[in-house]
């Protein structure tokens, strides 16, 4: 925080101002509130401390860790090395392999599909909610919120039970010939994305609902009146007006979905490794904290990259013709 | 109900009478449970809103908040994939017609009420619709702006060859627009005609009262004579009922004794109240109470007895029979 510089040069005054206040001379009276450097620091202090202690320092230590090496017994050896970053892009003792890059790509893909599914579910859901009476809306909000309060592992095991071979969903699927008789609906992509979508739905639906609720419904009618098809109404009227909520929802879904491994492991049968698994492995079984840190950095980089992409795509606000 | 091509038609009625619903039915934003809508001889009842050559100016204008004025106006053209350069010309011409030049890059929240309304008009008219629907277009404007905008709207209608159908609850506005008007109540069309027809020959009590309150006199027919609380009166109308109602406009009652004396329809009444309005004087008379609007030259005091001439041609026999 800087103190505003005291004006020393004579203020430019319009003729009217001078004629109204002929007696005012010299610089304007100083503000009474203390505006010293110290006061500014005091005011910004808590926030600054928060950011330093809980964001900047951990990030720096992550970077430092990623540049260190693993000792023989899994301890961290503070010797500068780029080895972890090399491993990240696939170089190891055994030559180049795309394994890690595949894992990163797969994580991005899973997160992207989850986000798209959440958007696809959230639009009809929030439109349905916003057009109901107040009490019904509250009921729906509770329905969305309550599972959110349950631990994600417990919820995911719940899906295991529901999709199990004894219950109607699996029996119906078997009847339709989608799965072998007596089989379960897991492990597989269906179970994974069902679990992922239900896990992240509140993060998408709630911010989107806030936008949909504020939507000017008459503009939808105006669009129809102006020859727009249903698809055009969505694309050119609903989407732009709900963009703020959608953006928050996408960030809040995509970012944690990229690091998620619990749901994919339980419902996917731990067959396909995701970056979340890999990081957890490095800090757990492998006892390779430096490589875990490097992987975490990669995840963070991917997140920031996707956020930057979104930002560059957002409209500038300056009107372009047609 | 039929509207002639190129006409300025007004749907008039109190709030909740179904006039906006009727407008939405014409626009295709709502579907009728029964009945049909024809547009230029073609049945459009089941054609969705986005395929009807009809455009609407909404009551709250419903401009797209995320689009600027130009983009708002171009919306319909773009939705129908009109050639870009042609669309550009059309939008520019519209901006000019509605004196919106220089506002093209503004967003709706940067516009005044009157400007928003003109954008809404431009957005609808740029599509050259067969029918332009206007849902209470003046209701969001300041009262002093309204008269000006009403004239502008009439000018605009004269300039372009489009049928306008406007909904309003303001009798003055409906009269001012000059074309045919339809008075509605409870989803029913009660009476249709020119402003003069509807005002001077109201069909029933509702129309007579809704258009600036006529005097309604319960009457019993006795041959040619109508027996009312004011006394026996004659009317030029054909009367179908034995017991029913007559209507007379307060300003058509003649105060004082004139050359018509001796031809009947002269009654005497006592003044209850005199209200000086400036351009006119309003008297409340007993029996009745009957309201008379007359020249401010007259100044009868409460308690005074005055004589009134009720012209038989202006005494309207209403359809309503006595309960």
Coordinates of C-alpha atoms in Angstrom, one line a residue, chain A residues 216 218-230 232-233 236-238 240-241 317-322, chain B residues 24 50 52-53 55-56 58 60 63-66 68 70-71 74-76 78-81 84 105 107 123 127:
Chain A
X216 CA -34.5 -12.8 -18.2
X218 CA -38.7 -12.9 -21.8
X219 CA -35.5 -12.7 -23.9
X220 CA -35.9 -16.4 -24.7
X221 CA -39.4 -15.6 -26.0
X222 CA -38.0 -12.6 -27.9
X223 CA -35.4 -14.9 -29.5
X224 CA -38.1 -17.4 -30.6
X225 CA -40.2 -14.5 -31.9
X226 CA -37.1 -13.4 -33.9
X227 CA -37.0 -16.7 -35.8
X228 CA -34.4 -18.4 -33.6
X229 CA -34.6 -22.2 -33.5
X230 CA -34.3 -23.9 -30.1
X232 CA -30.1 -20.9 -31.6
X233 CA -32.0 -19.8 -28.5
X236 CA -27.2 -17.1 -28.7
X237 CA -29.4 -16.2 -25.7
X238 CA -29.1 -18.7 -22.9
X240 CA -24.2 -15.9 -23.1
X241 CA -26.5 -14.9 -20.3
X317 CA -17.1 -7.2 -24.3
X318 CA -16.6 -5.0 -27.4
X319 CA -19.4 -5.5 -29.8
X320 CA -18.5 -7.0 -33.1
X321 CA -21.0 -6.8 -35.9
X322 CA -22.9 -10.0 -36.4
Chain B
X24 CA -49.1 -14.1 -27.5
X50 CA -39.9 -18.7 -34.9
X52 CA -44.3 -16.9 -38.2
X53 CA -43.8 -13.6 -40.1
X55 CA -42.7 -9.8 -34.6
X56 CA -43.3 -8.5 -31.1
X58 CA -42.4 -6.8 -25.5
X60 CA -40.4 -4.8 -20.9
X63 CA -33.6 -6.7 -25.2
X64 CA -30.7 -9.1 -25.2
X65 CA -28.5 -7.7 -22.4
X66 CA -25.3 -9.4 -23.7
X68 CA -25.3 -4.2 -28.2
X70 CA -26.7 -3.3 -33.6
X71 CA -26.5 -7.0 -32.6
X74 CA -29.6 -7.9 -36.3
X75 CA -30.7 -10.9 -34.2
X76 CA -33.7 -11.9 -36.3
X78 CA -28.9 -13.5 -38.4
X79 CA -31.3 -16.2 -37.2
X80 CA -32.7 -16.4 -40.7
X81 CA -29.2 -16.4 -42.2
X84 CA -24.4 -10.3 -44.1
X105 CA -22.4 0.1 -30.0
X107 CA -25.5 -2.0 -24.6
X123 CA -35.4 -5.2 -33.7
X127 CA -37.5 -8.3 -40.2

